[in-house]
XYZ file of C-alpha atoms in Angstrom:
636
model
C 95.847 94.874 62.242
C 93.941 93.370 65.175
C 94.076 95.517 68.326
C 95.576 93.709 71.300
C 92.513 94.461 73.400
C 90.283 92.244 71.257
C 92.580 89.206 71.006
C 90.697 86.331 72.651
C 92.320 85.084 75.854
C 91.611 81.487 74.897
C 93.596 81.857 71.658
C 96.593 83.272 73.534
C 96.386 80.521 76.146
C 96.227 77.802 73.496
C 99.266 79.172 71.665
C 101.090 79.412 74.986
C 100.379 75.802 75.882
C 101.615 74.595 72.503
C 104.770 76.704 72.914
C 105.258 75.391 76.444
C 104.901 71.773 75.370
C 107.330 72.224 72.474
C 109.898 73.826 74.801
C 109.541 71.071 77.386
C 109.911 68.353 74.747
C 112.877 70.055 73.071
C 111.004 70.561 69.802
C 111.440 74.332 69.840
C 114.660 76.316 69.771
C 116.150 77.062 73.168
C 114.742 80.077 75.022
C 117.484 82.603 75.855
C 117.262 84.425 79.194
C 119.546 87.212 80.425
C 119.882 87.401 84.215
C 121.367 90.424 85.981
C 121.505 90.118 89.787
C 122.851 92.779 92.130
C 126.606 92.437 92.736
C 126.297 90.505 96.009
C 126.846 86.811 96.638
C 123.494 86.580 98.436
C 121.792 87.766 95.230
C 123.932 86.002 92.631
C 123.596 82.583 94.274
C 119.775 82.272 93.975
C 119.934 83.593 90.405
C 122.440 80.849 89.587
C 120.265 78.182 91.219
C 117.212 79.395 89.288
C 119.327 79.237 86.132
C 120.233 75.598 86.815
C 116.572 74.661 87.151
C 115.565 76.456 83.962
C 118.352 74.771 81.997
C 116.606 71.437 82.536
C 113.593 72.920 80.709
C 115.417 73.843 77.502
C 116.444 77.373 78.533
C 119.852 78.918 77.834
C 120.943 81.333 80.546
C 123.245 84.330 80.139
C 124.284 85.230 83.702
C 125.684 88.743 83.770
C 127.959 90.206 86.458
C 131.353 91.802 87.006
C 134.615 89.944 86.390
C 135.444 89.599 90.090
C 132.069 87.978 90.776
C 132.183 85.720 87.718
C 135.517 84.306 88.881
C 133.839 82.832 91.971
C 130.588 81.959 90.156
C 132.459 79.884 87.580
C 133.654 77.524 90.318
C 130.041 76.844 91.338
C 128.793 75.751 87.918
C 129.014 71.959 87.486
C 130.411 70.748 84.186
C 127.009 69.510 83.015
C 125.752 73.134 82.991
C 128.699 74.831 81.298
C 127.165 74.692 77.812
C 123.808 76.065 78.955
C 124.821 78.701 81.511
C 126.992 81.317 79.847
C 128.781 83.908 81.976
C 128.679 87.428 80.535
C 130.987 90.120 81.896
C 129.474 93.481 82.798
C 132.029 96.294 82.704
C 131.636 99.068 85.268
C 133.086 102.561 84.774
C 136.391 103.082 86.529
C 136.704 105.194 89.684
C 140.026 105.727 91.495
C 138.487 104.621 94.793
C 136.674 101.657 93.183
C 139.153 99.456 91.269
C 137.885 96.210 89.621
C 138.534 94.043 92.727
C 135.931 96.228 94.481
C 133.234 95.598 91.846
C 131.466 93.313 94.332
C 129.967 93.678 97.790
C 132.153 90.833 99.070
C 134.672 92.481 101.389
C 133.717 95.961 100.158
C 134.400 98.708 102.725
C 130.958 100.018 103.788
C 131.713 103.624 102.802
C 132.097 102.535 99.140
C 128.641 100.928 98.813
C 127.021 104.055 97.333
C 129.897 104.384 94.855
C 129.412 100.770 93.756
C 125.680 101.328 93.207
C 126.413 104.432 91.153
C 128.979 102.604 89.013
C 126.543 99.717 88.524
C 123.854 102.025 87.166
C 126.359 103.815 84.944
C 127.148 100.485 83.279
C 123.901 100.772 81.273
C 125.717 101.461 77.939
C 127.622 98.205 78.368
C 124.389 96.366 79.211
C 122.776 97.838 76.074
C 125.542 96.302 73.984
C 125.065 92.979 75.767
C 121.316 93.003 75.057
C 121.920 93.775 71.384
C 124.478 90.969 71.140
C 122.719 88.248 73.143
C 119.194 89.145 71.949
C 117.458 87.399 74.879
C 113.750 86.614 74.793
C 113.333 87.569 78.437
C 115.349 89.538 81.019
C 115.314 88.776 84.750
C 116.587 91.633 86.945
C 117.039 92.519 90.621
C 115.479 94.847 93.196
C 117.235 98.168 92.479
C 117.426 98.168 88.691
C 114.584 100.065 86.960
C 117.079 101.037 84.263
C 117.482 97.370 83.272
C 113.740 97.006 82.683
C 113.764 100.218 80.635
C 116.613 99.014 78.409
C 114.802 95.721 77.812
C 111.430 97.373 77.213
C 112.715 99.705 74.501
C 113.866 96.581 72.644
C 110.518 94.834 73.051
C 111.939 92.297 75.522
C 109.777 91.306 78.533
C 111.568 92.067 81.814
C 110.653 90.320 85.068
C 111.918 91.222 88.505
C 113.284 88.449 90.731
C 113.487 89.560 94.362
C 115.877 87.764 96.703
C 114.502 89.558 99.783
C 111.353 88.672 101.704
C 107.835 89.577 100.628
C 107.371 91.091 104.083
C 109.877 93.926 103.773
C 108.797 94.544 100.186
C 105.133 95.025 101.066
C 106.028 96.987 104.238
C 108.115 99.512 102.314
C 105.534 99.818 99.549
C 102.666 100.239 102.031
C 104.490 102.885 104.087
C 105.295 104.785 100.898
C 101.671 104.662 99.695
C 99.981 105.243 103.076
C 102.478 106.920 105.423
C 99.788 107.862 107.959
C 98.355 104.340 108.350
C 99.575 101.448 110.479
C 100.959 98.381 108.742
C 98.147 95.780 108.964
C 100.360 93.020 110.394
C 101.210 93.994 114.006
C 103.692 91.136 114.446
C 105.994 92.967 112.003
C 106.951 95.794 114.347
C 110.127 97.845 114.354
C 111.897 99.326 117.341
C 112.719 103.013 117.152
C 116.440 102.483 116.529
C 115.541 100.118 113.663
C 113.130 102.666 112.187
C 115.843 105.310 112.233
C 118.283 103.076 110.339
C 115.732 102.100 107.699
C 114.591 105.697 107.231
C 118.188 106.818 106.716
C 118.689 104.075 104.132
C 115.525 105.012 102.230
C 116.600 108.654 102.140
C 120.090 107.815 100.846
C 120.653 108.622 97.194
C 122.450 107.172 94.214
C 122.881 110.081 91.855
C 119.768 112.247 92.231
C 117.350 109.397 93.011
C 116.430 108.159 96.485
C 117.046 104.470 97.147
C 113.375 103.884 98.020
C 112.148 105.537 94.806
C 114.542 103.411 92.764
C 113.290 100.201 94.404
C 109.605 101.054 93.804
C 110.309 101.953 90.175
C 112.040 98.614 89.612
C 109.022 96.774 91.033
C 106.574 98.793 88.943
C 108.412 98.072 85.689
C 108.285 94.278 86.085
C 106.050 92.813 83.383
C 102.878 92.001 85.359
C 104.684 89.297 87.369
C 107.304 89.389 90.123
C 109.337 86.333 91.118
C 110.371 86.206 94.767
C 112.596 83.895 96.780
C 110.205 82.614 99.436
C 107.445 80.088 100.040
C 103.773 80.389 100.901
C 104.311 78.319 104.059
C 106.455 81.131 105.464
C 104.970 84.277 103.913
C 101.599 83.357 102.428
C 99.640 86.327 103.788
C 102.437 88.800 102.986
C 102.669 87.474 99.417
C 98.935 88.016 98.934
C 99.087 91.497 100.471
C 102.023 92.474 98.257
C 100.144 91.270 95.191
C 97.164 93.444 96.134
C 99.096 96.658 96.729
C 101.368 96.413 93.681
C 98.742 94.942 91.293
C 101.055 92.176 90.098
C 101.153 88.414 90.351
C 103.708 87.475 93.013
C 105.233 84.098 92.212
C 107.201 82.439 95.066
C 110.028 80.354 93.617
C 111.121 78.529 96.781
C 114.496 78.697 98.478
C 116.866 77.925 95.570
C 119.891 76.706 97.507
C 123.084 75.235 96.152
C 123.751 71.654 97.213
C 126.439 71.536 99.933
C 129.913 70.700 98.596
C 132.687 69.126 100.650
C 136.080 70.719 99.979
C 139.480 69.887 101.424
C 139.757 73.189 103.289
C 136.473 72.429 105.084
C 137.661 69.141 106.578
C 138.961 70.659 109.813
C 135.541 72.159 110.596
C 133.612 68.996 109.739
C 135.999 66.771 111.698
C 135.620 69.071 114.726
C 131.818 68.862 114.455
C 131.953 65.074 114.134
C 133.307 64.891 117.696
C 130.371 66.800 119.201
C 127.028 65.450 120.388
C 123.812 65.909 118.419
C 122.294 69.428 118.652
C 125.056 70.549 121.061
C 126.775 73.207 118.896
C 125.683 76.730 117.990
C 126.845 78.131 114.644
C 127.635 81.876 114.673
C 127.842 83.832 111.411
C 126.753 87.284 110.250
C 126.898 86.921 106.473
C 129.258 88.138 103.784
C 128.302 91.839 103.823
C 128.200 92.790 107.489
C 131.322 93.263 109.604
C 131.004 93.367 113.379
C 132.406 96.440 115.084
C 134.980 95.964 117.831
C 132.283 96.511 120.490
C 129.951 93.988 118.841
C 132.729 91.379 118.584
C 133.416 91.738 122.300
C 129.734 91.324 123.231
C 129.387 88.192 121.072
C 132.604 86.725 122.498
C 131.488 87.335 126.092
C 128.077 85.802 125.303
C 129.633 82.635 123.873
C 131.838 82.337 126.936
C 128.893 82.873 129.300
C 126.652 80.369 127.513
C 128.979 77.409 128.177
C 127.774 75.955 124.846
C 129.926 74.531 122.025
C 130.251 76.933 119.078
C 131.653 77.506 115.585
C 132.135 81.257 115.001
C 132.905 82.680 111.556
C 134.509 86.150 111.722
C 134.974 88.389 108.695
C 136.829 91.685 108.243
C 136.687 94.267 105.411
C 139.347 93.677 102.778
C 141.032 96.952 103.779
C 141.561 95.800 107.386
C 144.559 93.625 108.166
C 143.846 92.174 111.584
C 144.603 88.861 113.247
C 141.925 86.758 114.940
C 143.725 86.932 118.291
C 143.719 90.744 118.141
C 140.002 90.881 117.330
C 138.953 88.812 120.358
C 139.166 89.416 124.128
C 142.550 88.598 125.611
C 143.063 84.838 126.128
C 139.507 84.139 124.867
C 140.616 81.164 122.747
C 142.500 79.645 125.677
C 139.505 79.966 128.018
C 136.969 78.331 125.678
C 139.439 75.628 124.638
C 137.964 72.761 122.592
C 134.447 74.065 123.268
C 134.862 76.641 120.501
C 136.186 76.869 116.950
C 136.808 80.319 115.426
C 137.090 80.494 111.616
C 138.282 83.562 109.722
C 136.776 84.595 106.379
C 134.531 81.929 104.935
C 132.987 78.627 106.014
C 130.604 76.206 104.221
C 127.394 77.429 105.844
C 125.026 74.913 104.245
C 127.308 72.008 105.096
C 127.639 73.190 108.696
C 123.890 73.764 109.168
C 123.231 70.287 107.808
C 125.547 68.620 110.340
C 123.683 66.724 113.111
C 125.730 68.353 115.894
C 124.383 71.830 115.052
C 121.531 72.762 117.384
C 121.193 76.498 116.755
C 122.259 79.354 114.476
C 123.224 82.808 115.785
C 122.394 84.771 112.650
C 122.105 88.320 111.353
C 118.893 87.098 109.662
C 119.870 87.798 106.101
C 117.035 86.347 104.045
C 119.084 83.571 102.445
C 120.567 82.555 105.804
C 117.114 82.562 107.399
C 115.637 80.302 104.731
C 118.686 78.039 104.784
C 118.417 77.576 108.540
C 114.723 76.701 108.255
C 115.505 74.305 105.419
C 117.857 72.323 107.670
C 115.504 72.521 110.659
C 117.983 74.556 112.741
C 116.473 77.015 115.279
C 117.587 80.635 114.832
C 118.960 82.986 117.487
C 118.145 86.228 115.678
C 120.546 89.185 115.873
C 119.422 91.468 113.007
C 121.967 94.075 111.965
C 120.722 96.171 109.030
C 118.331 96.746 106.097
C 115.772 93.914 105.844
C 117.111 91.853 108.734
C 114.804 93.206 111.507
C 111.809 92.198 109.365
C 113.235 88.722 108.875
C 113.822 88.413 112.622
C 110.151 89.232 113.285
C 109.123 86.554 110.755
C 111.357 84.032 112.541
C 109.566 84.799 115.798
C 106.075 84.915 114.239
C 106.285 81.472 112.616
C 107.989 79.915 115.625
C 111.354 78.906 114.170
C 113.604 80.870 116.527
C 114.042 83.478 119.257
C 115.584 86.941 119.207
C 118.461 88.176 121.354
C 117.132 91.490 122.657
C 119.150 94.727 122.437
C 118.977 97.719 124.732
C 116.859 100.771 123.875
C 119.717 102.261 121.849
C 120.168 99.128 119.765
C 123.329 97.918 121.517
C 124.044 94.189 121.805
C 123.901 92.720 125.312
C 126.092 89.727 126.105
C 123.745 88.309 128.757
C 120.722 88.459 126.436
C 122.650 86.679 123.685
C 123.847 83.985 126.108
C 120.307 83.514 127.461
C 118.904 83.036 123.940
C 121.641 80.511 123.079
C 121.003 78.471 126.237
C 117.262 78.534 125.588
C 117.758 76.963 122.155
C 120.554 74.484 122.921
C 119.804 73.441 126.514
C 116.061 73.969 127.101
C 113.069 72.010 125.774
C 111.988 74.999 123.690
C 114.852 74.213 121.314
C 113.378 70.817 120.496
C 109.920 72.335 119.940
C 111.378 74.910 117.551
C 113.276 72.194 115.669
C 109.989 70.353 115.099
C 108.311 73.553 113.884
C 111.200 74.285 111.495
C 110.857 70.828 109.965
C 107.109 71.352 109.554
C 107.609 74.674 107.764
C 110.316 73.308 105.454
C 107.887 70.752 103.964
C 106.501 73.520 101.752
C 109.887 74.589 100.392
C 109.620 72.567 97.184
C 108.772 74.650 94.129
C 107.509 73.625 90.734
C 110.085 74.586 88.136
C 107.363 73.828 85.635
C 105.368 76.769 87.010
C 108.323 79.163 86.693
C 108.818 77.987 83.118
C 105.100 78.522 82.581
C 105.401 82.142 83.743
C 108.406 82.842 81.514
C 106.899 81.250 78.425
C 103.624 83.070 79.024
C 105.444 86.394 78.682
C 107.369 85.236 75.626
C 104.180 83.920 74.071
C 102.384 87.222 74.623
C 105.176 88.964 72.738
C 105.076 86.389 69.913
C 101.303 86.611 69.672
C 101.345 90.412 69.661
C 103.832 90.437 66.789
C 101.791 87.829 64.962
C 98.560 89.762 65.407
C 100.109 92.759 63.694
C 100.721 90.682 60.609
C 97.544 88.669 60.327
C 93.910 88.501 61.321
C 92.556 86.704 64.344
C 91.091 84.032 62.055
C 94.514 83.341 60.578
C 95.889 82.954 64.084
C 93.252 80.328 64.844
C 94.036 78.532 61.615
C 97.764 78.414 62.365
C 96.995 77.238 65.874
C 95.010 74.253 64.658
C 98.018 73.148 62.596
C 100.315 73.432 65.615
C 97.959 71.362 67.740
C 97.767 68.346 65.438
C 99.310 65.198 66.757
C 99.602 66.362 70.386
C 98.397 63.976 73.073
C 95.272 65.045 74.908
C 92.130 63.973 76.700
C 89.145 63.527 74.389
C 87.287 66.888 74.547
C 83.882 65.245 74.894
C 85.237 63.381 77.920
C 86.495 66.657 79.391
C 83.073 68.209 78.832
C 81.677 65.694 81.325
C 83.994 66.809 84.132
C 81.917 68.724 86.721
C 81.734 72.525 86.705
C 80.691 75.147 89.221
C 80.496 78.931 89.432
C 83.224 80.367 91.635
C 80.618 82.112 93.804
C 79.097 78.715 94.641
C 82.311 77.116 95.896
C 82.512 76.418 99.606
C 84.659 78.765 101.689
C 87.591 76.324 101.992
C 87.724 75.897 98.218
C 87.880 79.666 97.766
C 91.329 79.741 99.359
C 92.506 79.079 95.798
C 91.821 82.497 94.314
C 93.460 82.264 90.903
C 93.585 79.978 87.895
C 96.988 78.285 87.652
C 96.733 78.158 83.856
C 96.085 81.813 82.975
C 97.260 83.320 86.320
C 94.078 85.448 86.476
C 92.084 85.926 89.683
C 88.684 84.249 89.786
C 85.523 86.358 89.691
C 82.217 85.242 91.183
C 80.631 84.733 87.763
C 83.493 82.608 86.366
C 82.735 78.976 85.558
C 85.320 76.571 86.942
C 85.854 72.998 85.836
C 86.778 70.572 88.628
C 89.096 67.689 87.799
C 88.153 64.241 89.102
C 90.346 62.444 91.668
C 92.523 65.438 92.697
C 89.700 68.011 92.831
C 91.791 70.924 91.511
C 89.740 73.572 89.721
C 90.491 76.003 86.882
C 88.685 78.302 84.471
C 86.705 75.894 82.300
C 88.112 77.330 79.084
C 91.697 77.309 80.379
C 91.707 73.694 81.572
C 89.895 72.540 78.431
C 92.681 74.056 76.339
C 95.326 72.555 78.626
C 93.801 69.092 78.225
C 93.951 69.451 74.449
C 97.749 69.333 74.903
C 98.181 67.278 78.093
C 96.607 64.394 79.977
C 97.539 65.431 83.523
C 96.435 68.009 86.091
C 98.566 71.211 85.745
C 99.074 71.365 89.521
C 99.605 67.844 90.880
C 100.390 66.045 87.578
C 97.932 63.188 88.313
C 97.068 61.394 85.071
C 93.483 61.851 83.914
C 93.755 58.936 81.502
C 93.404 56.462 84.353
C 90.067 57.730 85.679
C 87.674 54.795 86.186
C 84.450 54.956 84.201
C 81.661 56.639 86.105
C 78.388 58.423 85.538
C 78.505 62.193 85.766
C 75.441 63.603 87.458
C 75.300 66.864 85.583
C 74.849 67.926 81.995
C 78.064 68.325 79.936
C 79.406 71.895 79.768
C 81.045 72.881 76.462
C 83.473 75.779 76.665
C 84.504 77.607 73.518
C 87.735 75.593 73.556
C 85.796 72.338 73.176
C 83.188 73.884 70.902
C 85.906 74.864 68.416
C 86.793 71.183 67.957
C 83.292 70.005 67.036
C 80.316 71.156 65.035
C 76.937 71.738 66.651
C 75.573 68.417 65.371
C 78.321 66.432 67.160
C 77.695 68.229 70.432
C 73.957 67.817 69.987
C 74.353 64.059 69.558
C 76.546 63.891 72.683
C 73.949 65.791 74.733
C 71.221 63.490 73.454
C 73.334 60.501 74.536
C 73.661 61.976 78.023
C 69.906 62.517 78.173
C 69.213 58.965 77.068
C 71.464 57.480 79.782
C 69.236 58.962 82.471
C 71.731 61.425 84.004
C 70.438 64.218 86.184
C 70.992 67.628 84.577
C 71.488 71.215 85.551
C 68.761 73.772 84.993
C 70.286 74.897 81.687
C 68.592 73.506 78.609
C 70.440 71.501 75.981
C 69.950 74.230 73.370
C 71.291 76.819 75.805
C 74.412 74.752 76.372
C 75.041 74.456 72.641
C 74.483 78.097 71.753
C 76.074 79.742 74.827
C 79.604 78.635 75.654
C 81.068 78.725 79.122
C 82.243 82.230 79.999
C 85.824 82.957 78.965
C 88.487 83.691 81.567
C 89.673 87.283 81.756
C 93.144 88.445 82.595
C 94.023 91.461 84.667
C 96.237 93.895 82.730
C 98.779 96.145 84.364
C 96.426 99.110 84.727
C 93.939 96.988 86.706
C 91.099 97.336 84.154
C 89.506 94.120 82.974
C 89.740 93.388 79.300
C 89.231 90.245 77.349
C 92.512 89.070 76.012
C 95.162 91.343 77.481
C 98.128 89.012 77.821
C 100.018 88.519 81.043
């Protein structure tokens, strides 16, 4: 048996790239993934959108949730995905106060939220049966589910966390837990005292005998070296990097993952009303699917909309246990006074479709993370009115990146109608609204995400598992032998051509180049002594060994996909550098002849001698294992 600690990283990377190519080309059996989001629409929706993207890459998704959630999810799966996205019912234990229609956060009375979380965790026996039946090769789980990772781990299945909240609140909570006496290093993310009190109460709340905060940290810690997160570097770049540092994991932003807007018959009244309004003249008011305004809050919002004198669409929701009419929930004769200037909708409205309408000029939002990203995506300025949990953090991000303003509360956290009206007028009527719209459009440019990279992450984990199992049955030499068979016939760039691509030590890169701190192929951070190979034309750089292996399977840059087959002939003004990946393809005599050819063509060379180049390969890339200690060959 070969210990995992001595398996060469290059071998693992080469096997991974072959596996990845076979998956992408449909030459390998479909990869099965089990997804288990939290029982909220705002969590299930991005999981479903990620599933749709993975299906295009030869993945089969088993999306697991309760029956009441799956009923609505089924309607959102286009026919072309029905064979590849399988809905799996998770059965929760029965409580008298929590019948099956309440096995979702949608319309759930707030006092039953803790009961729902408890029932969700107690469904672990049912999930165990699902894992044993489906036999997935990877599990993707949500923020509060350490028990899911444990169930997967005991079956040898890699489990990866996918967070649908911001990187900002995640790193804030983790930092405060680790260093309670220190100030959070990003002063723009500040909380008012009433917000601190709410968040502290939430962190101290318990499900069973475990605090909510402890459960969340445990779930993060159990993710297999990598954490997926619904965000983009354009919005949260510095918070993503900080989170990666304090949790010692690779944080992979997956973009916004929104469902394409769908026009339905019941939405026609809203869209026809909007069609009659001028461009950017309407404010959309909605507070998400999980927060219900109190009577006092409804009155303040209503008075603000009346004071603003701005057109509005207001979506009002009530808990499923409350039977109340719209007219009773609003100030007396409110609808008559606003007339055709306002449209009040009860229950649900097509948020994406509304935000995408040209008449919408602003969004009064609770700043749920999905709503925040969706508003930025459509270039709609946000009037932030955070209500609970992560929303104050999201509101500070909105202000920090210049895509909205916040309606200020009083010192006790109460809404103020005049402040709300002032913020609405600022966005809809003043020039600042146009400036914010331009900034929103600039930020949204970075929202695209490479599905290929997400697939790369997933297959890397699967490959590590495959390679570990293989190493227990054979020697490292046998693994290399099998690898050479797999690689035959794959398209590539001639290794001796690749050897001529320029190289540089990471320590010698200019400061601007060092903004790229990790190799996209192996996902390891660069060290000063690492040798990087720089691709012509695009200039992207990677560990020399990693990119040499990649180019044995591909002919394009892993990042920008520019073809390297179309590079015009040129002289390279440095001596060829042969990594172990290239060296394994040729004997010393072949490399010697190639070096002699370079010498005879009159190229200028580096200070290393030809013999040194032949006998000493380029330094291998190292990966960072979970415990933070560097080893050669610990798989991601």
